[in-house]
Amino acid sequence: MSRLPAPENLPPARNVEIETASYEDSTAAKKDAADAIATPVIAPLKRDEPVVTRKELWSYYLYYNGDNGVGPLGYSMTLFQSLATSAGYDPVAGPGSSCNAPNASGQCVLPWGGGTKAVSSIVLIANGVSFAVMTAIFTTIGSAADYGTFGRWLLFVITVICWAAQFASMALTSPRRWGLAMALYMIGFITYGATLVFYAALFPRLARNTPHARDLREKYESGQIPVEEYEVEESLEKNRISNISTMHSNIGYIVTLALNLSLLLPLASNAKVDNYVLVLTNAYWVIVGIWWFIFQQPRPGPSLPPGEHYLTVGWKQIWIAVKQYKKLPYTFIYLVAFFLLADGLNTTGTLISICQNDKFEFSFLYNTYLGLAQAITSTASTLGFWYIQRYWKISTKKMFVVTNVVTIMIPLWGMIGIWTPKLGFHNVWEFWAYNVVFGLFQAPYYAFSQTMMAELSPPGFDNMFFGLFGLSNRASSMIGPNVIQAIINDTGDNWKGFPFLFALCTAASIVIWFGVDITKGRRDAVAWADKHRSYAETGIYVGEEDVLDSKDPVKMSVTNDTYLTHM
């Protein structure tokens, strides 16, 4: 009978009979015991990555300072909706009538697919299609950003496309060009959403390589600080970068809006003032955002595996990631719940923007005033939430839960408008209140949701899992806009969409509050990354069933037992 060669560290051979059932029980017990005492809590260093410099960190913040969404998320939509409304007609008065007439019914339709469709529905369709395209981007090339320098160039290319779409808005000078306005809005919105996802995917790697994070790692490995202190302090370092970058986005929001007043006030009677404002907004982003591409230090991923392609490897990576749902349960519970939460919140924001634009007759000036109210409160709240968290060392999840409560209350307030015109986003003061409340609680929401994902992502697989996070966040809103536009198109009432959004946000928040354990989820993620650390050097994922690590006591125990059964 042939024998297996005995490894050097096996004990002397002995004759034993091991029954299948007892062998499996023994292996499972050993694995459970090993997992209980050997769960890694520290991310494995994949390569000698450069320490983050002050210049690099500031250029990272400044990119987000310019990428604040004022142009592609705010003004572009207002200009598109304004041109579409001017090109449409009142269905009550019939073709040839004006939606802007003093005696207009409040409804407005455009020719669409052999019939007509409400302008509000068309705006929501544009959003839904945009999110679908974002989904295609994140699934096809999102995970590929983990390889080589592809992620660095990907962010640069989509940023330039977004800049080009914003500058092209100078051509939108007539209601007849509402179709072009729709196309430019969608291109800008899609690339803007993509910049946020691929920008966010950079921050976990930056956070792991700051001088403070490196110092924490050395202290933990040398036994100077316990595991609990290390986990708390490392989490706070992630929150520090996330909150400061979010604060810079809000500062950029304030500066951009203030600059725009220098055009909106003196040129109020100029027919092209809105176009000039979009160009100025975009120029600000170019000036402050270009430095990231200059000062970013090289932290390339592994080379693309032989036989793979950048357009196909993303799908394989996502399939690999999705198959890990049993090994990373809290990561995937969060991703699914956040998908629904982001869908509800993003669609709620779009619906309120539609109501706001109608209320203020598409005024860039009034929207700028409202935006300033939101931007100032957002900056203050981001700093305030970060100070509270740092001072009392409150967990990321608890801070996130506070913001979720307000997320639920916003569509709930909109529901009131179904039954009475006195409340529920029918009055000027309500839009002021909405922008203030949104600033106070939803700016921290974005920071903490991003940090939650960083906590639950396996280190080294940042773009793979942030690509899924992008689907949950920016590309999630494929359900909400399509459901809401159908409701609005059938009822002619924008407010009838709020009950669905309230239910969506509430259900998702409850799952996050009670179904996600950040501590266990983080340890699962780090342990999973540690088992697949060869990925960082080869770019090739090896399933756990194919891994044989001589340093793993569980695998060596199984190997010993297997060897003995062949004696």
Coordinates of C-alpha atoms in Angstrom, one line a residue:
M1 CA 0.0 0.0 0.0
S2 CA 1.4 3.4 -1.0
R3 CA 2.0 6.0 1.7
L4 CA 1.9 9.7 1.7
P5 CA 5.3 11.3 2.4
A6 CA 5.3 12.4 6.1
P7 CA 5.7 16.2 6.5
E8 CA 8.5 17.2 8.9
N9 CA 6.3 18.5 11.6
L10 CA 4.0 15.4 11.8
P11 CA 4.3 13.2 14.9
P12 CA 5.6 9.7 14.5
A13 CA 3.3 7.5 12.5
R14 CA 0.8 5.4 14.4
N15 CA -1.9 3.0 13.4
V16 CA -5.4 4.4 14.1
E17 CA -8.9 3.8 12.9
I18 CA -10.9 6.9 12.5
E19 CA -14.6 6.6 11.6
T20 CA -16.0 9.2 9.2
A21 CA -18.5 10.7 11.6
S22 CA -16.0 11.1 14.5
Y23 CA -13.4 12.5 12.1
E24 CA -15.8 15.2 10.8
D25 CA -16.9 16.0 14.4
S26 CA -13.2 16.3 15.4
T27 CA -12.4 18.5 12.5
A28 CA -15.3 20.8 13.1
A29 CA -14.5 21.1 16.8
K30 CA -10.9 21.9 16.0
K31 CA -11.9 24.5 13.5
D32 CA -14.4 26.2 15.9
A33 CA -11.7 26.3 18.6
A34 CA -9.1 27.7 16.2
D35 CA -11.5 30.3 15.0
A36 CA -12.3 31.4 18.6
I37 CA -8.6 31.9 19.5
A38 CA -7.0 33.0 16.2
T39 CA -9.4 35.5 14.7
P40 CA -7.2 38.2 13.1
V41 CA -8.1 41.7 14.1
I42 CA -5.4 43.5 12.1
A43 CA -5.4 43.9 8.3
P44 CA -2.5 42.1 6.7
L45 CA -0.1 44.5 4.9
K46 CA 0.0 43.3 1.3
R47 CA 3.0 45.3 0.2
D48 CA 5.3 48.1 1.2
E49 CA 2.9 51.0 0.5
P50 CA 4.1 54.6 1.0
V51 CA 3.0 56.5 4.1
V52 CA 0.4 59.1 3.3
T53 CA 1.9 62.6 3.1
R54 CA 0.2 65.8 4.2
K55 CA 0.3 67.1 0.7
E56 CA -1.4 63.9 -0.6
L57 CA -4.1 63.9 2.1
W58 CA -4.9 67.6 1.4
S59 CA -5.2 66.9 -2.3
Y60 CA -7.6 64.1 -1.5
Y61 CA -9.7 66.4 0.6
L62 CA -9.6 69.1 -2.1
Y63 CA -10.9 66.8 -4.8
Y64 CA -14.0 66.2 -2.7
N65 CA -14.2 69.9 -2.0
G66 CA -14.8 70.4 -5.7
D67 CA -16.8 67.2 -6.3
N68 CA -19.6 68.6 -4.1
G69 CA -22.5 67.9 -6.5
V70 CA -23.7 71.5 -6.9
G71 CA -23.4 71.2 -10.7
P72 CA -24.2 67.7 -11.8
L73 CA -26.6 66.9 -9.0
G74 CA -28.3 70.3 -8.5
Y75 CA -28.1 72.9 -11.2
S76 CA -28.1 70.5 -14.2
M77 CA -31.3 68.8 -13.0
T78 CA -32.9 72.2 -12.5
L79 CA -31.9 73.4 -16.0
F80 CA -33.2 70.2 -17.5
Q81 CA -36.5 70.3 -15.7
S82 CA -36.9 74.0 -16.6
L83 CA -36.3 73.5 -20.3
A84 CA -38.6 70.4 -20.4
T85 CA -41.4 72.4 -18.6
S86 CA -41.0 75.3 -21.0
A87 CA -41.2 72.8 -23.9
G88 CA -44.3 71.0 -22.5
Y89 CA -48.0 71.8 -22.3
D90 CA -50.8 71.7 -19.8
P91 CA -52.8 68.5 -20.5
V92 CA -56.0 70.2 -19.1
A93 CA -55.7 73.1 -21.5
G94 CA -54.5 70.9 -24.4
P95 CA -51.6 71.1 -26.9
G96 CA -50.3 74.6 -27.6
S97 CA -50.9 75.7 -24.0
S98 CA -48.1 76.7 -21.6
C99 CA -47.2 75.0 -18.4
N100 CA -46.0 78.3 -17.0
A101 CA -49.3 80.2 -17.7
P102 CA -50.9 81.9 -14.7
N103 CA -54.0 79.8 -15.0
A104 CA -52.1 76.5 -15.6
S105 CA -53.4 73.4 -13.8
G106 CA -50.0 72.5 -12.3
Q107 CA -49.7 69.5 -14.6
C108 CA -47.2 69.4 -17.5
V109 CA -46.6 66.8 -20.2
L110 CA -44.3 66.2 -23.1
P111 CA -44.6 64.0 -26.2
W112 CA -43.1 60.6 -25.2
G113 CA -43.2 57.3 -27.1
G114 CA -46.3 57.9 -29.2
G115 CA -48.1 59.4 -26.3
T116 CA -47.4 61.9 -23.5
K117 CA -45.6 61.7 -20.1
A118 CA -45.5 64.0 -17.2
V119 CA -42.3 66.1 -16.9
S120 CA -41.8 64.9 -13.4
S121 CA -41.9 61.3 -14.6
I122 CA -39.4 62.1 -17.4
V123 CA -37.0 63.5 -14.8
L124 CA -37.4 60.3 -12.7
I125 CA -36.9 58.1 -15.8
A126 CA -33.6 60.0 -16.5
N127 CA -32.5 59.2 -12.9
G128 CA -33.6 55.6 -13.2
V129 CA -31.7 55.1 -16.5
S130 CA -28.7 56.9 -15.0
F131 CA -28.6 54.5 -12.0
A132 CA -28.9 51.5 -14.4
V133 CA -25.9 52.7 -16.4
M134 CA -24.0 53.2 -13.1
T135 CA -24.8 49.6 -12.2
A136 CA -23.3 48.5 -15.5
I137 CA -20.1 50.5 -14.8
F138 CA -19.7 49.2 -11.3
T139 CA -20.3 45.6 -12.2
T140 CA -18.2 45.6 -15.4
I141 CA -15.1 47.7 -14.4
G142 CA -15.5 48.5 -10.8
S143 CA -13.7 45.5 -9.3
A144 CA -11.0 45.8 -12.0
A145 CA -9.9 48.9 -10.2
D146 CA -8.2 46.6 -7.7
Y147 CA -5.6 45.7 -10.4
G148 CA -2.5 47.6 -11.2
T149 CA -3.0 51.4 -11.8
F150 CA -6.4 50.9 -13.5
G151 CA -8.3 52.4 -10.6
R152 CA -6.2 55.6 -10.7
W153 CA -6.8 56.1 -14.4
L154 CA -10.4 55.2 -14.1
L155 CA -11.2 58.0 -11.7
F156 CA -9.3 60.4 -13.9
V157 CA -11.2 59.5 -17.0
I158 CA -14.7 59.6 -15.5
T159 CA -13.8 62.9 -13.8
V160 CA -12.8 64.5 -17.2
I161 CA -16.0 63.2 -18.8
C162 CA -18.1 64.8 -16.0
W163 CA -16.2 68.1 -16.5
A164 CA -16.8 68.0 -20.2
A165 CA -20.6 67.4 -19.8
Q166 CA -20.8 70.3 -17.4
F167 CA -18.9 72.7 -19.7
A168 CA -21.2 71.6 -22.6
S169 CA -24.2 73.0 -20.7
M170 CA -23.4 76.4 -22.5
A171 CA -25.3 74.9 -25.4
L172 CA -28.6 74.6 -23.5
T173 CA -30.2 77.9 -24.4
S174 CA -33.6 76.9 -25.8
P175 CA -36.6 74.8 -24.6
R176 CA -36.3 72.9 -27.9
R177 CA -33.0 71.5 -26.6
W178 CA -34.6 69.8 -23.6
G179 CA -33.5 66.4 -25.0
L180 CA -29.9 67.5 -25.1
A181 CA -30.3 68.9 -21.6
M182 CA -31.6 65.4 -20.5
A183 CA -28.6 63.7 -22.2
L184 CA -26.0 66.1 -20.6
Y185 CA -27.7 65.8 -17.2
M186 CA -27.5 62.0 -17.4
I187 CA -23.9 61.9 -18.5
G188 CA -22.9 64.3 -15.8
F189 CA -25.0 62.5 -13.2
I190 CA -23.6 59.1 -14.1
T191 CA -20.0 60.1 -14.1
Y192 CA -20.5 62.2 -10.9
G193 CA -22.0 59.1 -9.1
A194 CA -19.0 57.0 -10.4
T195 CA -16.5 59.6 -9.1
L196 CA -18.0 59.3 -5.6
V197 CA -17.7 55.5 -5.6
F198 CA -14.2 55.2 -6.9
Y199 CA -13.0 58.2 -4.8
A200 CA -14.5 56.5 -1.7
A201 CA -12.8 53.2 -2.6
L202 CA -9.4 55.0 -2.1
F203 CA -10.0 56.0 1.5
P204 CA -9.6 52.6 3.3
R205 CA -6.1 52.3 1.8
L206 CA -5.2 55.8 2.8
A207 CA -6.6 55.3 6.3
R208 CA -4.4 52.2 6.7
N209 CA -1.3 54.1 5.7
T210 CA -1.5 57.3 7.6
P211 CA 1.4 57.9 10.1
H212 CA -1.1 57.5 13.0
A213 CA -2.4 54.2 11.6
R214 CA 1.1 52.8 11.1
D215 CA 2.0 53.8 14.7
L216 CA -1.1 52.1 16.0
R217 CA -0.2 48.9 14.1
E218 CA 3.3 48.9 15.5
K219 CA 2.0 49.4 19.1
Y220 CA -0.5 46.6 18.7
E221 CA 2.0 44.1 17.2
S222 CA 4.5 44.9 20.0
G223 CA 1.9 44.4 22.7
Q224 CA 1.8 48.0 23.9
I225 CA -1.9 48.3 23.4
P226 CA -4.7 45.7 23.7
V227 CA -6.9 44.5 20.8
E228 CA -9.9 46.5 22.0
E229 CA -8.0 49.8 22.0
Y230 CA -6.5 49.1 18.6
E231 CA -9.9 48.4 17.0
V232 CA -11.4 51.5 18.5
E233 CA -8.5 53.8 17.5
E234 CA -8.2 52.4 14.0
S235 CA -12.0 52.8 13.5
L236 CA -11.7 56.4 14.7
E237 CA -8.9 57.0 12.2
K238 CA -11.1 55.8 9.4
N239 CA -13.9 58.1 10.7
R240 CA -11.5 61.0 10.9
I241 CA -10.6 60.9 7.2
S242 CA -14.2 60.2 6.2
N243 CA -15.6 63.0 8.2
I244 CA -12.9 65.5 7.3
S245 CA -13.3 64.7 3.6
T246 CA -17.1 65.1 3.9
M247 CA -16.6 68.4 5.7
H248 CA -14.4 69.6 2.8
S249 CA -17.2 68.6 0.4
N250 CA -19.6 70.8 2.3
I251 CA -17.1 73.6 2.5
G252 CA -16.8 73.4 -1.3
Y253 CA -20.5 73.4 -1.4
I254 CA -20.6 76.7 0.5
V255 CA -17.8 78.3 -1.5
T256 CA -19.3 77.3 -4.9
L257 CA -22.7 78.6 -4.0
A258 CA -21.3 81.9 -2.7
L259 CA -19.2 82.3 -5.9
N260 CA -22.3 81.7 -8.0
L261 CA -24.1 84.6 -6.3
S262 CA -21.5 86.8 -7.9
L263 CA -23.1 85.9 -11.2
L264 CA -26.7 85.3 -10.2
L265 CA -27.3 88.7 -8.6
P266 CA -25.7 91.1 -11.1
L267 CA -26.8 89.1 -14.2
A268 CA -30.3 88.2 -13.0
S269 CA -31.9 89.5 -16.2
N270 CA -29.4 87.8 -18.5
A271 CA -31.0 84.8 -20.3
K272 CA -27.7 82.8 -20.1
V273 CA -26.9 83.4 -16.4
D274 CA -27.8 79.8 -15.5
N275 CA -25.4 78.4 -18.1
Y276 CA -22.7 80.8 -16.8
V277 CA -23.3 79.5 -13.3
L278 CA -22.8 75.9 -14.4
V279 CA -19.5 76.7 -16.1
L280 CA -18.3 78.6 -13.0
T281 CA -19.3 75.7 -10.7
N282 CA -17.4 73.2 -12.9
A283 CA -14.3 75.4 -13.2
Y284 CA -14.1 75.5 -9.4
W285 CA -14.0 71.7 -9.3
V286 CA -11.3 71.6 -12.0
I287 CA -9.1 74.1 -10.1
V288 CA -9.3 72.3 -6.7
G289 CA -9.7 68.7 -7.9
I290 CA -6.7 68.4 -10.3
W291 CA -4.2 68.3 -7.5
W292 CA -5.2 64.7 -6.5
F293 CA -4.1 63.4 -9.8
I294 CA -0.7 65.2 -9.3
F295 CA 0.1 64.3 -5.7
Q296 CA -1.5 60.9 -5.4
Q297 CA 1.3 58.4 -4.5
P298 CA 1.5 55.1 -6.3
R299 CA -0.2 52.2 -4.5
P300 CA -0.9 49.8 -7.4
G301 CA -2.8 46.6 -7.0
P302 CA -1.6 43.3 -8.3
S303 CA -1.1 42.7 -12.0
L304 CA -4.1 41.5 -14.0
P305 CA -4.0 37.7 -14.0
P306 CA -2.9 36.0 -17.3
G307 CA -5.9 35.4 -19.6
E308 CA -8.1 38.0 -17.9
H309 CA -9.5 41.2 -19.3
Y310 CA -10.4 44.5 -17.6
L311 CA -14.0 44.2 -19.0
T312 CA -14.6 40.7 -17.8
V313 CA -12.6 40.4 -14.6
G314 CA -15.1 42.7 -12.7
W315 CA -17.9 40.2 -13.2
K316 CA -15.7 37.4 -12.0
Q317 CA -14.7 39.4 -8.9
I318 CA -18.3 40.3 -8.1
W319 CA -19.2 36.6 -8.4
I320 CA -16.4 35.7 -6.0
A321 CA -17.5 38.5 -3.6
V322 CA -21.2 37.4 -3.7
K323 CA -20.2 33.8 -3.0
Q324 CA -18.7 34.9 0.3
Y325 CA -22.0 35.9 1.8
K326 CA -21.9 33.0 4.3
K327 CA -18.3 33.9 5.4
L328 CA -19.1 37.6 5.5
P329 CA -22.7 37.6 6.6
Y330 CA -22.7 41.1 8.2
T331 CA -21.1 42.7 5.2
F332 CA -23.8 41.4 2.9
I333 CA -26.7 42.1 5.3
Y334 CA -25.4 45.7 5.3
L335 CA -25.0 45.9 1.6
V336 CA -28.6 44.6 0.9
A337 CA -30.2 46.8 3.6
F338 CA -28.2 49.8 2.5
F339 CA -29.3 49.2 -1.1
L340 CA -32.9 49.7 0.0
L341 CA -32.1 52.6 2.3
A342 CA -30.1 54.5 -0.4
D343 CA -32.8 53.8 -2.9
G344 CA -35.3 55.4 -0.6
L345 CA -33.2 58.3 0.4
N346 CA -31.9 59.1 -3.1
T347 CA -35.4 58.9 -4.6
T348 CA -36.8 61.0 -1.8
G349 CA -34.2 63.7 -2.5
T350 CA -35.1 63.7 -6.2
L351 CA -38.8 63.9 -5.5
I352 CA -38.4 66.8 -3.1
S353 CA -36.1 68.6 -5.6
I354 CA -38.9 68.2 -8.3
C355 CA -41.4 69.8 -5.8
Q356 CA -38.9 72.5 -4.9
N357 CA -38.2 73.4 -8.5
D358 CA -41.9 73.7 -9.2
K359 CA -42.4 75.8 -6.0
F360 CA -39.7 78.3 -6.8
E361 CA -40.2 78.2 -10.6
F362 CA -36.8 76.7 -11.4
S363 CA -34.9 79.7 -9.9
F364 CA -31.2 79.1 -9.7
L365 CA -31.0 82.1 -7.3
Y366 CA -33.5 80.7 -4.8
N367 CA -32.0 77.2 -5.1
T368 CA -28.6 78.7 -4.3
Y369 CA -30.0 80.3 -1.1
L370 CA -31.5 77.0 -0.1
G371 CA -28.3 75.2 -1.0
L372 CA -26.3 77.6 1.2
A373 CA -28.6 76.8 4.1
Q374 CA -27.9 73.1 3.6
A375 CA -24.2 73.5 3.0
I376 CA -23.6 75.6 6.2
T377 CA -25.5 73.2 8.4
S378 CA -23.9 70.2 6.7
T379 CA -20.4 71.6 7.5
A380 CA -21.3 72.3 11.1
S381 CA -23.0 69.0 11.7
T382 CA -20.1 67.0 10.2
L383 CA -17.7 68.7 12.6
G384 CA -20.2 68.3 15.4
F385 CA -20.9 64.6 14.9
W386 CA -17.1 63.9 14.6
Y387 CA -16.4 65.8 17.8
I388 CA -19.1 64.0 19.7
Q389 CA -17.9 60.6 18.4
R390 CA -14.3 61.3 19.1
Y391 CA -14.9 62.7 22.6
W392 CA -17.2 59.9 23.8
K393 CA -15.7 57.3 21.5
I394 CA -19.1 56.3 20.2
S395 CA -19.2 53.5 17.7
T396 CA -19.8 54.2 14.0
K397 CA -23.0 52.2 14.0
K398 CA -24.6 54.2 16.8
M399 CA -23.8 57.5 15.0
F400 CA -25.3 56.1 11.8
V401 CA -28.5 55.0 13.6
V402 CA -29.1 58.6 14.6
T403 CA -29.0 59.8 11.0
N404 CA -31.3 56.9 9.9
V405 CA -34.1 58.2 12.1
V406 CA -34.1 61.5 10.2
T407 CA -33.9 59.6 6.9
I408 CA -37.2 58.0 7.8
M409 CA -38.9 61.2 9.0
I410 CA -38.4 63.1 5.7
P411 CA -40.7 60.9 3.5
L412 CA -43.1 60.6 6.5
W413 CA -43.4 64.4 6.5
G414 CA -44.0 64.4 2.7
M415 CA -46.9 61.9 3.2
I416 CA -48.8 64.6 5.1
G417 CA -49.0 66.6 1.9
I418 CA -51.3 64.0 0.4
W419 CA -54.1 64.9 2.8
T420 CA -53.6 68.6 3.3
P421 CA -52.0 71.6 1.5
K422 CA -51.0 73.2 4.7
L423 CA -48.1 70.8 5.5
G424 CA -46.0 68.2 3.6
F425 CA -43.7 70.3 1.3
H426 CA -46.4 72.7 0.1
N427 CA -44.9 75.8 1.8
V428 CA -41.8 77.9 1.3
W429 CA -40.8 77.5 5.0
E430 CA -40.9 73.7 4.7
F431 CA -38.3 73.7 2.0
W432 CA -36.1 75.9 4.1
A433 CA -36.6 73.5 7.1
Y434 CA -35.9 70.5 4.9
N435 CA -32.6 71.8 3.7
V436 CA -31.5 72.7 7.2
V437 CA -32.5 69.3 8.6
F438 CA -31.0 67.5 5.7
G439 CA -27.7 69.4 6.3
L440 CA -27.7 68.6 10.0
F441 CA -28.3 64.9 9.7
Q442 CA -27.7 63.6 6.2
A443 CA -24.2 64.9 5.6
P444 CA -23.0 62.8 8.6
Y445 CA -25.1 60.0 7.1
Y446 CA -22.9 59.8 4.1
A447 CA -19.7 59.9 6.2
F448 CA -20.8 57.2 8.6
S449 CA -22.3 54.9 5.9
Q450 CA -18.9 55.0 4.0
T451 CA -17.0 54.2 7.2
M452 CA -19.4 51.3 8.0
M453 CA -18.5 49.9 4.6
A454 CA -14.8 50.4 5.2
E455 CA -15.1 48.5 8.5
L456 CA -16.9 45.6 6.8
S457 CA -14.7 45.3 3.7
P458 CA -11.8 42.8 3.5
P459 CA -8.6 44.9 3.3
G460 CA -7.0 44.6 -0.1
F461 CA -10.3 43.9 -1.8
D462 CA -11.4 47.6 -1.4
N463 CA -12.6 48.2 -5.0
M464 CA -14.3 44.8 -5.2
F465 CA -16.5 45.5 -2.2
F466 CA -16.8 49.3 -2.7
G467 CA -18.0 48.4 -6.2
L468 CA -20.8 46.5 -4.5
F469 CA -21.3 49.4 -2.1
G470 CA -21.6 51.6 -5.2
L471 CA -24.4 49.4 -6.4
S472 CA -26.0 49.8 -3.0
N473 CA -25.5 53.5 -2.8
R474 CA -25.3 55.4 -6.1
A475 CA -26.6 52.7 -8.4
S476 CA -29.3 51.4 -6.1
S477 CA -32.0 53.8 -7.2
M478 CA -33.4 51.8 -10.1
I479 CA -36.4 50.7 -8.1
G480 CA -37.6 53.9 -6.4
P481 CA -37.6 56.3 -9.5
N482 CA -39.4 53.7 -11.7
V483 CA -42.0 53.0 -9.1
I484 CA -42.5 56.7 -8.2
Q485 CA -42.7 57.9 -11.8
A486 CA -45.4 55.3 -12.5
I487 CA -47.4 56.5 -9.5
I488 CA -47.0 60.1 -10.5
N489 CA -47.9 59.4 -14.1
D490 CA -51.0 57.6 -13.1
T491 CA -52.2 60.0 -10.4
G492 CA -50.7 63.4 -11.5
D493 CA -49.8 63.9 -7.8
N494 CA -46.1 64.1 -6.8
W495 CA -47.0 63.5 -3.2
K496 CA -48.4 60.0 -3.8
G497 CA -44.9 58.7 -4.0
F498 CA -43.9 59.4 -0.4
P499 CA -45.7 56.4 1.3
F500 CA -43.6 53.9 -0.7
L501 CA -40.4 55.8 0.1
F502 CA -41.3 55.9 3.8
A503 CA -41.9 52.1 3.9
L504 CA -38.6 51.5 2.0
C505 CA -36.5 53.6 4.3
T506 CA -38.1 52.2 7.5
A507 CA -37.6 48.6 6.5
A508 CA -34.0 49.1 5.5
S509 CA -33.2 51.0 8.7
I510 CA -34.6 48.3 11.0
V511 CA -32.4 45.7 9.3
I512 CA -29.3 47.8 9.8
W513 CA -30.1 48.6 13.4
F514 CA -30.8 45.0 14.5
G515 CA -29.1 42.8 11.9
V516 CA -25.5 44.2 11.5
D517 CA -22.8 43.5 14.1
I518 CA -19.9 45.8 13.1
T519 CA -17.3 44.2 15.5
K520 CA -18.0 40.6 14.3
G521 CA -18.3 41.8 10.7
R522 CA -15.0 43.6 10.8
R523 CA -13.2 40.6 12.2
D524 CA -14.8 38.3 9.7
A525 CA -13.6 40.6 6.9
V526 CA -10.0 40.8 8.2
A527 CA -9.9 37.1 8.7
W528 CA -11.1 36.4 5.2
A529 CA -8.6 38.9 3.7
D530 CA -5.8 37.2 5.8
K531 CA -6.7 33.8 4.3
H532 CA -6.4 35.2 0.8
R533 CA -3.4 37.4 1.2
S534 CA -1.8 35.8 -1.8
Y535 CA -4.3 37.8 -3.9
A536 CA -2.3 40.9 -3.2
E537 CA 0.8 39.5 -4.8
T538 CA -0.7 37.5 -7.7
G539 CA -4.1 39.0 -8.4
I540 CA -5.5 35.5 -8.5
Y541 CA -8.2 34.5 -6.1
V542 CA -7.8 31.0 -4.6
G543 CA -10.8 29.5 -2.9
E544 CA -10.4 28.4 0.7
E545 CA -10.9 24.8 -0.3
D546 CA -7.7 25.1 -2.4
V547 CA -5.6 26.8 0.2
L548 CA -3.1 24.8 2.3
D549 CA -1.3 27.1 4.7
S550 CA 1.2 25.3 6.8
K551 CA 0.8 28.0 9.5
D552 CA -2.9 27.4 9.9
P553 CA -3.4 25.1 12.9
V554 CA -6.8 23.9 11.6
K555 CA -5.5 22.9 8.2
M556 CA -2.4 21.3 9.7
S557 CA -4.6 19.3 12.1
V558 CA -6.7 18.2 9.2
T559 CA -3.6 17.3 7.2
N560 CA -2.3 15.3 10.2
D561 CA -5.5 13.3 10.5
T562 CA -5.7 12.7 6.8
Y563 CA -2.1 11.4 6.8
L564 CA -2.8 9.1 9.8
T565 CA -5.9 7.6 8.1
H566 CA -3.6 6.5 5.3
M567 CA -1.2 4.7 7.5

